[in-house]
Short mmCIF file of C-alpha atoms in Angstrom, two decimals:
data_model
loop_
_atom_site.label_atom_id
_atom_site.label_comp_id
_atom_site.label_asym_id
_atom_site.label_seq_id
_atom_site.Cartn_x
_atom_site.Cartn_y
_atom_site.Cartn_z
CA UNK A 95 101.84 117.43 73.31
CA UNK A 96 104.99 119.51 71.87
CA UNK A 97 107.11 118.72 74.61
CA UNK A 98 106.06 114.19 73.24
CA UNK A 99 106.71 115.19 70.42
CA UNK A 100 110.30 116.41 70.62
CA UNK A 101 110.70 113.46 73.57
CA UNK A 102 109.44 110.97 70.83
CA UNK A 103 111.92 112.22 67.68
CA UNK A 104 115.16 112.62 70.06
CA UNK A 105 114.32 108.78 71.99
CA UNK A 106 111.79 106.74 69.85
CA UNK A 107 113.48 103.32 69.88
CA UNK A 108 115.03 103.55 73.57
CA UNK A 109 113.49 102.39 76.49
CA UNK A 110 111.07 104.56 78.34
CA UNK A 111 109.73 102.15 80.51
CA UNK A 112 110.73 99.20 82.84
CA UNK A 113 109.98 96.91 85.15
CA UNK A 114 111.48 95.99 88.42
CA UNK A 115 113.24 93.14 87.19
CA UNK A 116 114.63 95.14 84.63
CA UNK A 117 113.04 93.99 81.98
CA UNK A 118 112.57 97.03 79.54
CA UNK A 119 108.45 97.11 79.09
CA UNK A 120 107.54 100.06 76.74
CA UNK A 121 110.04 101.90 74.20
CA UNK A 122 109.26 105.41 73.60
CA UNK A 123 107.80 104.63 70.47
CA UNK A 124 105.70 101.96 71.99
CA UNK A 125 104.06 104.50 74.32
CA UNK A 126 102.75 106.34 71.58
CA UNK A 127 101.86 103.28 69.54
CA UNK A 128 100.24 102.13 72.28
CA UNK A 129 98.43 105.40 73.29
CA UNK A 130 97.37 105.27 69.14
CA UNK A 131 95.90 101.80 69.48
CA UNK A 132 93.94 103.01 73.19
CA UNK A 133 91.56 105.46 70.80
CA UNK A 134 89.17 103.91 70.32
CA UNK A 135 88.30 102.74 74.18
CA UNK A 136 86.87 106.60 74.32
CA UNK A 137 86.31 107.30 70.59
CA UNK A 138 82.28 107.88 72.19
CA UNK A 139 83.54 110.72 74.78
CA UNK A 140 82.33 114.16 73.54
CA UNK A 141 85.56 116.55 73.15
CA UNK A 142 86.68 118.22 76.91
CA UNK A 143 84.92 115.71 78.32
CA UNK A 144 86.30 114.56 81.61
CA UNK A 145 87.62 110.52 82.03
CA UNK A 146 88.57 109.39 84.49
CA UNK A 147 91.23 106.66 85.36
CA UNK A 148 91.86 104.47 88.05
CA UNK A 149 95.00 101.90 86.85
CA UNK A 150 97.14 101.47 89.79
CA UNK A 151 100.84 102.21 89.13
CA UNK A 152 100.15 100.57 85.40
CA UNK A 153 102.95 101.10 82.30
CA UNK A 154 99.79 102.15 80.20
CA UNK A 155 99.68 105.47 82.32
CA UNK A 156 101.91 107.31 79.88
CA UNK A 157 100.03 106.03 76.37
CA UNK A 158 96.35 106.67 78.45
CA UNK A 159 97.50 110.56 79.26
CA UNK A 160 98.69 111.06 75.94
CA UNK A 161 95.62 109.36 74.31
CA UNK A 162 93.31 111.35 75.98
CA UNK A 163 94.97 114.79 75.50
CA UNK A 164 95.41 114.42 71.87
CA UNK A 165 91.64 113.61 71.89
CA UNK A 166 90.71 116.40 73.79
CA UNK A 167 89.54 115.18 77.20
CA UNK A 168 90.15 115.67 80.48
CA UNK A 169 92.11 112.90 82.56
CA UNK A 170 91.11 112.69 86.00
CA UNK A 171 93.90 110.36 87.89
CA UNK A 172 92.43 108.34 90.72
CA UNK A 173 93.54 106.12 93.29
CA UNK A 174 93.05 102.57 94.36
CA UNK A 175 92.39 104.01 97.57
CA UNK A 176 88.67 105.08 96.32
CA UNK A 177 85.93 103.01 97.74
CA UNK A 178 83.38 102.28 94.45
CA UNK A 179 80.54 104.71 96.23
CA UNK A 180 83.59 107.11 96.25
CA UNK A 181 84.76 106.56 92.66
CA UNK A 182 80.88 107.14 91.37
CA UNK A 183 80.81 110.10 93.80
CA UNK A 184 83.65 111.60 92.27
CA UNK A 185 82.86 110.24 88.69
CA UNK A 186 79.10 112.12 89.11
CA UNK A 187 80.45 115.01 90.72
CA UNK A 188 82.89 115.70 87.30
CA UNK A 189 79.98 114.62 85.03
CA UNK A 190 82.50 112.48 83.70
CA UNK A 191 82.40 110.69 80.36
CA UNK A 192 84.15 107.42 81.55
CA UNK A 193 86.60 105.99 83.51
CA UNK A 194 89.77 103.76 82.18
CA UNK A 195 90.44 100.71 84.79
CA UNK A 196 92.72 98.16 84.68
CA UNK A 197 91.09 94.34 84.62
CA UNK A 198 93.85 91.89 84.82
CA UNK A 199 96.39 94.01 83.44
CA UNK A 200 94.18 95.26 80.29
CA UNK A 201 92.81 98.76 79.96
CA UNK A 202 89.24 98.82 79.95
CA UNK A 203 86.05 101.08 80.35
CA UNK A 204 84.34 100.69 84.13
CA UNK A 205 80.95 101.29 81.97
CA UNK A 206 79.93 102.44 78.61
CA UNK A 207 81.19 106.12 78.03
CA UNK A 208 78.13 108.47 78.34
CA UNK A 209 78.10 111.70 75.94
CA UNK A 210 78.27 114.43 78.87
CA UNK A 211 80.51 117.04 79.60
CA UNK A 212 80.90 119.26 82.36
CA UNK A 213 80.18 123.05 82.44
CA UNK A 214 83.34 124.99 84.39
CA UNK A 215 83.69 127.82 86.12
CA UNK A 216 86.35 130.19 84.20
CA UNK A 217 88.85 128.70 82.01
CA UNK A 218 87.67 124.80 80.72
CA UNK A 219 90.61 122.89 82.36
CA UNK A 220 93.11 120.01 80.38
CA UNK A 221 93.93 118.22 83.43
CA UNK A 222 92.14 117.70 86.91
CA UNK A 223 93.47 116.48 90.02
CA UNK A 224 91.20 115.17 93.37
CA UNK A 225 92.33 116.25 96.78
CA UNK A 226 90.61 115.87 100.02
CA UNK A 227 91.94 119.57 101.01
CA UNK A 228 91.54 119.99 104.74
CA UNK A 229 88.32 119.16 105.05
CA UNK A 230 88.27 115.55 103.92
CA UNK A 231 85.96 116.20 101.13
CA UNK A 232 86.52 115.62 97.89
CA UNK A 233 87.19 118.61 95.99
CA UNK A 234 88.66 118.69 91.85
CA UNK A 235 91.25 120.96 91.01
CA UNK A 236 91.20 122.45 87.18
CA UNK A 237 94.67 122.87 85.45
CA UNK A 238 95.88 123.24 81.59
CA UNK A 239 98.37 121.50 80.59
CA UNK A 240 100.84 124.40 80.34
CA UNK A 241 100.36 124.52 84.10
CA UNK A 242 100.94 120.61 84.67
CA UNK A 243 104.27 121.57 82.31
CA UNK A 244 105.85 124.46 84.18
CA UNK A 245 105.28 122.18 87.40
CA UNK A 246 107.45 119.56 85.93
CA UNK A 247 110.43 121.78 84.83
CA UNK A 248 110.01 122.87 88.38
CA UNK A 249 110.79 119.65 90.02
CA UNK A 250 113.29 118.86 87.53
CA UNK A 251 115.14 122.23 87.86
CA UNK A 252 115.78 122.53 91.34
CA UNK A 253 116.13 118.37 91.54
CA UNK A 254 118.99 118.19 88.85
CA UNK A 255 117.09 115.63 87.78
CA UNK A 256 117.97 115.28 83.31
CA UNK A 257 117.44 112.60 80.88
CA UNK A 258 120.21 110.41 82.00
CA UNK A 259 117.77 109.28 85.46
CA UNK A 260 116.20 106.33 85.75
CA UNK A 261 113.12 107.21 88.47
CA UNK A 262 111.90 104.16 90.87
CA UNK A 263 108.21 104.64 90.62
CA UNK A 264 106.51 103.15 93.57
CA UNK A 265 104.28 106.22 95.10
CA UNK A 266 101.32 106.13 93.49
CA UNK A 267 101.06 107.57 89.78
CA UNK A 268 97.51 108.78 90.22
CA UNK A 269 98.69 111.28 93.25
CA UNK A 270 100.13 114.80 92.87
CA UNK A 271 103.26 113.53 93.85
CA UNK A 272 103.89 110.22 91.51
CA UNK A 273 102.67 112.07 88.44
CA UNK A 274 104.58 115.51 88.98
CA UNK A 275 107.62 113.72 89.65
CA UNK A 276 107.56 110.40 87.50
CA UNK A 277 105.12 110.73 84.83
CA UNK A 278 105.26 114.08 83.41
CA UNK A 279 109.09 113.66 83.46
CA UNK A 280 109.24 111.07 81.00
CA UNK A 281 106.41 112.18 78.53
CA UNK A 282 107.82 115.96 78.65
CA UNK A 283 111.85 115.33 78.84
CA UNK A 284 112.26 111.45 78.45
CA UNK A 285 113.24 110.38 81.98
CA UNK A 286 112.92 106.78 82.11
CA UNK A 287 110.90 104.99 84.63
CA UNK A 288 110.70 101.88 86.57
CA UNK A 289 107.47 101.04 87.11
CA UNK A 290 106.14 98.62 90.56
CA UNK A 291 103.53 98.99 92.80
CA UNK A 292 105.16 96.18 95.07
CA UNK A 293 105.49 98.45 98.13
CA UNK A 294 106.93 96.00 100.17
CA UNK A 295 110.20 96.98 101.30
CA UNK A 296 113.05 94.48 100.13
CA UNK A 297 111.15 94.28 96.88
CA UNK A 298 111.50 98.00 96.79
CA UNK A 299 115.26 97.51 97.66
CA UNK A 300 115.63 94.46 95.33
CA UNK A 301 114.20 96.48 92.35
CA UNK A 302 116.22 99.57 93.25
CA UNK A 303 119.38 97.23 92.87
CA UNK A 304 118.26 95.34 89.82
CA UNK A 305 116.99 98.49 87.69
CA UNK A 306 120.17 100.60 88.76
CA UNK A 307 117.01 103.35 89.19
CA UNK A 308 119.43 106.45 89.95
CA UNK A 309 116.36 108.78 91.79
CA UNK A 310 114.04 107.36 94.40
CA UNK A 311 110.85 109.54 95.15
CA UNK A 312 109.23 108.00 98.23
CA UNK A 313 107.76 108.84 101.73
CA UNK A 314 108.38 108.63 105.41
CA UNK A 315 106.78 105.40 106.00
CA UNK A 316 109.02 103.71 103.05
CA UNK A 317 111.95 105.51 103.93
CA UNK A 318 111.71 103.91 107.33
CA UNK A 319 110.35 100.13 106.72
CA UNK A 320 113.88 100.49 104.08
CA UNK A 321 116.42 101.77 107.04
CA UNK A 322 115.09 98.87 109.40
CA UNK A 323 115.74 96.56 107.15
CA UNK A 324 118.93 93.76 108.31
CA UNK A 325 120.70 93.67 105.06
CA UNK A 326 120.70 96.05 102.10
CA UNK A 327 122.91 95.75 98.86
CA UNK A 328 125.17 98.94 97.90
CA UNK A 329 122.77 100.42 95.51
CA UNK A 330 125.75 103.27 93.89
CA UNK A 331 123.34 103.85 91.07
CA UNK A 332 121.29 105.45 93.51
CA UNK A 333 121.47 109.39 94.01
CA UNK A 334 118.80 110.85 95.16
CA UNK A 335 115.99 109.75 97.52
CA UNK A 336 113.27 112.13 97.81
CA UNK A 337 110.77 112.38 100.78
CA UNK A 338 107.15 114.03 100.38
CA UNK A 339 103.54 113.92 101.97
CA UNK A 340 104.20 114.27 105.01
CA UNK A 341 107.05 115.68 107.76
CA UNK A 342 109.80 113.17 107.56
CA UNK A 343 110.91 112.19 111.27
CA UNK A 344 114.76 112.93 111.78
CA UNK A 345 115.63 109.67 113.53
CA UNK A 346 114.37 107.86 109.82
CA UNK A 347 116.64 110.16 108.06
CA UNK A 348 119.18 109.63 110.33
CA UNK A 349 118.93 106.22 110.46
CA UNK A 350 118.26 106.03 106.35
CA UNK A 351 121.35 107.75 105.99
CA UNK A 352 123.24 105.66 108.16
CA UNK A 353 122.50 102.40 106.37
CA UNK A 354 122.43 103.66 103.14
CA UNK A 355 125.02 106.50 102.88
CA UNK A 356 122.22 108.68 101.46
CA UNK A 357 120.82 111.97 102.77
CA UNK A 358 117.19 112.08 102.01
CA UNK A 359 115.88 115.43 100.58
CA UNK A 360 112.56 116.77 102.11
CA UNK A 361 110.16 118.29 99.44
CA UNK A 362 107.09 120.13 99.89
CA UNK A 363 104.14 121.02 97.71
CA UNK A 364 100.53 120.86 97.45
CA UNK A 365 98.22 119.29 94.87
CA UNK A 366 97.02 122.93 94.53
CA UNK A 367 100.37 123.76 93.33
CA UNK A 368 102.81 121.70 92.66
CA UNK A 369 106.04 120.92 93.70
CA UNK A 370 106.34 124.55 96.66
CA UNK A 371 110.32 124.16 98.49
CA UNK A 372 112.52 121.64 98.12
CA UNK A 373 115.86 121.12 100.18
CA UNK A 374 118.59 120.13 98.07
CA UNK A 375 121.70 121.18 101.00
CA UNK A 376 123.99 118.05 101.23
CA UNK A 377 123.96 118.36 105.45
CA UNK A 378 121.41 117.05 107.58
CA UNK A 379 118.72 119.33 108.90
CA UNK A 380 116.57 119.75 111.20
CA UNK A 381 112.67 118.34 111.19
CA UNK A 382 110.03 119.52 109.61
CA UNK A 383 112.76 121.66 107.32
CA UNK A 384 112.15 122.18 103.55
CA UNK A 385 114.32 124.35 102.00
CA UNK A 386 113.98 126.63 99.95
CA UNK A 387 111.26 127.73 96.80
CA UNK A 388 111.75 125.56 94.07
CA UNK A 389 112.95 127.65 90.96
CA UNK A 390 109.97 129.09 89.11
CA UNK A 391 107.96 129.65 92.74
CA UNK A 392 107.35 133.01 94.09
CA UNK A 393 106.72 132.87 98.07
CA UNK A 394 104.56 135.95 99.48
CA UNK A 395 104.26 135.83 103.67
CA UNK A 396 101.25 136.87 105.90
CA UNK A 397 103.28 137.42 108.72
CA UNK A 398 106.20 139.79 109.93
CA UNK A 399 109.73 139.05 110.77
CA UNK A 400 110.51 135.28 112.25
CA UNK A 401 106.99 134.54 112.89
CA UNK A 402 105.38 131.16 111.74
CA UNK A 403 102.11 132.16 109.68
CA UNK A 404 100.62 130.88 106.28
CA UNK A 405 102.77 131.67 102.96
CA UNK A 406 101.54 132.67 99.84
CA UNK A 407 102.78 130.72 96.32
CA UNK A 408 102.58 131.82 93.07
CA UNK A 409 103.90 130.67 89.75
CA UNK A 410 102.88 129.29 86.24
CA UNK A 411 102.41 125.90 87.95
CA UNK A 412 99.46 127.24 90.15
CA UNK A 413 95.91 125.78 89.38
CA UNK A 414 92.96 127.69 87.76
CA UNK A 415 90.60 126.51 90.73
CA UNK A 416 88.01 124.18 92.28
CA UNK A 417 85.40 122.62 91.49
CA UNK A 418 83.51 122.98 93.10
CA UNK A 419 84.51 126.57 93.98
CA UNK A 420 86.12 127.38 97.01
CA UNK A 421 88.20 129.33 99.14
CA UNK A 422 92.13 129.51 98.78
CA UNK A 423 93.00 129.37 95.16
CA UNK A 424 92.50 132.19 93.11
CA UNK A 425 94.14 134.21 90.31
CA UNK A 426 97.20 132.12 90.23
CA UNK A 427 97.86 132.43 94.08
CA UNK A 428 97.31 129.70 96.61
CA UNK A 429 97.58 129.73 100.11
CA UNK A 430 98.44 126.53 101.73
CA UNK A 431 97.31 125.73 105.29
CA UNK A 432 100.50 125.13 106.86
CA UNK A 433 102.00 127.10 109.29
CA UNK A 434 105.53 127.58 107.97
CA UNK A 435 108.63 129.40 109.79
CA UNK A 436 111.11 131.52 108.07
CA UNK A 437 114.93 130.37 109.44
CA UNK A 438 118.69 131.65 108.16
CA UNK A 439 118.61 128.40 105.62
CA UNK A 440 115.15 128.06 104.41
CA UNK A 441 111.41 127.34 105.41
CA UNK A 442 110.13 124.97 108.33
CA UNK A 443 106.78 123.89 108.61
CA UNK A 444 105.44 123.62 112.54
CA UNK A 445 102.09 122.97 111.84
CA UNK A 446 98.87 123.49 110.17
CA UNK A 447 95.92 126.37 110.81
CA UNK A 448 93.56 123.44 110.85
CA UNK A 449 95.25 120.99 113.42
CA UNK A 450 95.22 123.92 116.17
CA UNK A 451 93.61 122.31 119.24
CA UNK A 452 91.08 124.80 121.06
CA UNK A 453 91.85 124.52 124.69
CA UNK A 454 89.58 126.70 126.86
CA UNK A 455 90.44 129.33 124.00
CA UNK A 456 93.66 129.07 123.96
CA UNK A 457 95.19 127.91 120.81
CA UNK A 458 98.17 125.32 120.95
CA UNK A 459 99.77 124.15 118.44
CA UNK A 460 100.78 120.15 117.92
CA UNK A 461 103.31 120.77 116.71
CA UNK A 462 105.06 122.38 120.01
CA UNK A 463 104.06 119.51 121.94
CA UNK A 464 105.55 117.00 119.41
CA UNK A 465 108.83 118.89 119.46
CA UNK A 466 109.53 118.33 123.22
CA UNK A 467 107.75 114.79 123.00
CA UNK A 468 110.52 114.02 120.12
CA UNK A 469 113.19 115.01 122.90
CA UNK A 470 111.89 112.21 125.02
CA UNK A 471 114.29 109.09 125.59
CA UNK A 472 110.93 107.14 125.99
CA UNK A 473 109.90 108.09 122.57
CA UNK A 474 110.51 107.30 119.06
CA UNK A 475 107.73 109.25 117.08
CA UNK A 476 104.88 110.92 117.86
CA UNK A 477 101.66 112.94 116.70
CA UNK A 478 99.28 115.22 118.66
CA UNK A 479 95.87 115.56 118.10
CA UNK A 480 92.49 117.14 119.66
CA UNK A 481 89.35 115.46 121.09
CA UNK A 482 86.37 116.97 122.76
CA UNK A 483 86.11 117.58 125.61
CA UNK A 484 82.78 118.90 127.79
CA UNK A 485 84.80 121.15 130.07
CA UNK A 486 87.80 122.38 127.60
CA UNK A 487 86.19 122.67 124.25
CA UNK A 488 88.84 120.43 123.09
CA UNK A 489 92.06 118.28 124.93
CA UNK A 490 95.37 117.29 123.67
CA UNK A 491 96.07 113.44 122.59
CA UNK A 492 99.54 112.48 121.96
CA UNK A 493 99.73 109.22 119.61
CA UNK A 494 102.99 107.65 120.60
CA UNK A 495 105.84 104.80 119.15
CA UNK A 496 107.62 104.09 122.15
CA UNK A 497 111.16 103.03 123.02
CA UNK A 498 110.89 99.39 124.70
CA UNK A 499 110.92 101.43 128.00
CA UNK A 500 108.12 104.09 127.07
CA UNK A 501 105.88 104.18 129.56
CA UNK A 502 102.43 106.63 129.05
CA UNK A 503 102.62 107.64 132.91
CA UNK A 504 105.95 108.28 132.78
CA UNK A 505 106.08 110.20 129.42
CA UNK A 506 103.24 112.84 130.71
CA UNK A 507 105.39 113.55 133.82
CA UNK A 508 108.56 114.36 131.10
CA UNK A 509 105.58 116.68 129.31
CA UNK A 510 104.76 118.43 132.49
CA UNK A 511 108.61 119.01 133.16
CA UNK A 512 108.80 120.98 129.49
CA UNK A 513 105.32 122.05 129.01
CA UNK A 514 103.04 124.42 130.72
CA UNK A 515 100.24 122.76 132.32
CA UNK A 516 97.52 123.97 129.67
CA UNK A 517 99.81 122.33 127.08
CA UNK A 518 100.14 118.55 128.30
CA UNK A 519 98.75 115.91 126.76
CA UNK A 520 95.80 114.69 128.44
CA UNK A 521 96.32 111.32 127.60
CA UNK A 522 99.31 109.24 125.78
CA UNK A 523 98.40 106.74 123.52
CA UNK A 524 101.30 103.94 123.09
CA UNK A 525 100.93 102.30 119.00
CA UNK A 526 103.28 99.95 117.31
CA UNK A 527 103.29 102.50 114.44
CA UNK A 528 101.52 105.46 113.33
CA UNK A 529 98.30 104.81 111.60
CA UNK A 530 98.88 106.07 107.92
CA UNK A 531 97.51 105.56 104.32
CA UNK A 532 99.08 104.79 101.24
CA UNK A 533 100.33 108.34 100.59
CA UNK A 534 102.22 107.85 103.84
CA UNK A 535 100.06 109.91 105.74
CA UNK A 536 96.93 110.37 108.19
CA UNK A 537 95.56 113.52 109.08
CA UNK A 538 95.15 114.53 112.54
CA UNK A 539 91.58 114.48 112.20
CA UNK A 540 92.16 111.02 110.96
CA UNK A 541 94.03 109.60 114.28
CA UNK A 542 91.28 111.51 116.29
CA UNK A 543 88.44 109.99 114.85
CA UNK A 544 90.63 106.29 115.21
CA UNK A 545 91.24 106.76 118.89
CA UNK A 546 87.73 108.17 119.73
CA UNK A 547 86.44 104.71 117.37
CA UNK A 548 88.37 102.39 119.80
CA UNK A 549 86.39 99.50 121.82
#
């Protein structure tokens, strides 16, 4: 609340907020008015009480956070993407209070706010977050807000990103992402924002041009529907495009930074977390690169030498824990479950612990076999996966975007050629596109239990 307050007194009357016409939709003072005039929606919720709040990409996302911490509860962002038996799941599982929705633009309670509060393991958190982890479960992580803070100087630090940005917010708010790198911004240092949650891509483009919006935080899949687009304006406002949630593909970034004259920076973090590596070089790099720690990140490795194994983070931006408790954040250390190689320039990620397929006890790793499939003529993009299998334990499926000459046959024999034969993929599947969600990304398990669902 310090850092709104000295936000507030430096930029009351100037615009914090806008839309992607332009149109300038919440001054700075208006956010707090407005957050002022929100009180009494939760005036009923017991103090550290947790609320939820599931609003879409709405401009009332800055006035609801700081409503709720300067009456003492617990936000708990959530995302369209929750089904309603997942939202009361969730909801029950937090013994939350309420939950703010949005109901044709106006912020309203989903049901009466009921005087409970949770009881936490260790230190009572200011802030939650909901990830799936690697197990697909929901699981809450616990933060304070100094925590959610040192996160955000983070980002901006390494980012260069100051009070003189405009950020194009079209990612989701309610993820890790959206808030670390739009929200928190503008409440804590008064970066404006455009607010949309048009996701189509010339809107996108045509709000980028009209808004002048000078950073663009986005992901693979909008990166790419942007770069195969016919015609695109000039966009010189624009200076940096950021790319998180999942690996971004080098032919998008290559072809992004064709059209566009615009590298796109890969950034990697964790919900868990924050904001981990960022890579900020002006050349292009290789896939699955991420640079290097963002300032304020400490990275410990489990592994010797040039070895890909599982790193270690630690900072001030590191969460207290789960809840429910669980394995992998502790004491201000988390251990992610990527599998992340050390080069000359900075960190790679090759794959995750969990995505290693079990092949008569051998262990491959995807993302070897998606490296040579990438090399390919036939193939524009691909992801490998594992199935069961009666004899094997488990066999390799490789979920591919052809060229218009890919051919499945003919893209195992160019497997065999650079594989050994433990390692090909048993079977090729051709797609249009690569199934993904609205973070931009599917796991493995995901596209597994899709191809195994197919009539």
């Amino acid at each position: 609340m310090a850092a709104w307050k000295n936000t507030l007194r430096r930029l009351e009357s100037r615009p914090a907020i806008l839309a992607a016409s332009g149109e300038v939709l919440r001054t700075f003072g208006q956010i707090q008015q407005e957050a002022a005039d929100l009180q009494p929606i939760w005036a009923e919720a017991p103090p550290g009480a947790v609320v939820g709040v599931k609003i879409g990409n709405h401009p009332g996302w800055p006035a609801v956070l700081l409503g709720l911490f300067g009456a003492g509860l617990v936000p708990l962002p959530l995302g369209d993407h929750l089904s309603e038996k997942e939202l009361a799941e969730v909801l029950e599982q937090c013994r939350a209070a309420a939950c703010v929705i949005s109901v044709r633009g106006h912020l309203a309670l989903l049901e009466p706010v009921r005087r409970r509060a949770s009881a936490w393991p260790g230190p009572a958190p200011e802030f939650l977050k909901l990830t799936s982890g690697t197990t697909c479960a929901p699981r809450v992580i616990r933060f304070r807000a100094s925590q959610i803070l040192a996160d955000c100087k983070n980002i901006m630090a390494s980012m260069e990103i100051s009070e003189a940005d405009l950020n194009y917010g079209v990612i989701p708010f309610s993820h890790s992402y959206g808030f670390s790198n739009l929200l928190t911004p503008l409440i804590t240092s008064g970066v404006r924002l455009v607010v949309s949650d048009d996701r189509m891509p010339r809107a996108i483009l045509d709000g980028l041009d009209r808004t002048g919006a000078s950073v663009f935080p986005g992901t693979p899949l909008l990166f790419r529907k942007l770069a195969e687009l016919d015609t695109v304006p000039r966009l010189p406002g624009l200076r940096l495009c950021v790319s998180a949630g999942v690996l971004l593909p080098q032919w998008v970034a290559e072809q992004f930074a064709a059209k566009f004259r615009l590298k796109i920076h890969a950034f990697y973090g964790a919900s868990e977390c924050g904001g981990i590596a960022y890579d900020g070089s002006a050349i292009s790099r290789e896939e699955g690169f991420v640079g290097t720690a963002l300032d304020g990140v400490t990275i410990g490795w489990g592994t010797k030498g040039s070895e890909p194994g599982r790193l270690t983070v630690e900072g001030p931006a590191v969460g207290d824990g789960y809840f429910p408790i669980g394995p992998g954040l502790d004491q201000g250390r988390f251990v992610p479950e990527d599998l992340i190689a050390r080069t000359q320039d900075g960190l790679k990620i090759v794959g995750r612990v969990s995505d290693l397929i079990n092949i008569a006890g051998r262990k491959l790793n995807p993302a070897v076999v998606e490296e040579k499939l990438r090399q390919c003529p036939m193939v524009k993009e691909a992801v490998v996966f594992g199935v069961p299998s009666a004899l094997r334990g488990e066999e390799a499926v490789a979920c591919v975007v052809a060229h218009p000459n890919g051919d499945p046959v003919r893209i195992q024999r160019f497997c065999a050629r650079e594989l050994s034969p433990w390692q090909v993929p048993k079977t090729v599947w051709l797609v249009p596109e690569i199934p993904a969600n609205e973070r931009g990304k599917l796991s493995r398990s995901s596209l597994a239990q899709i191809y195994l669902g197919r009539s």
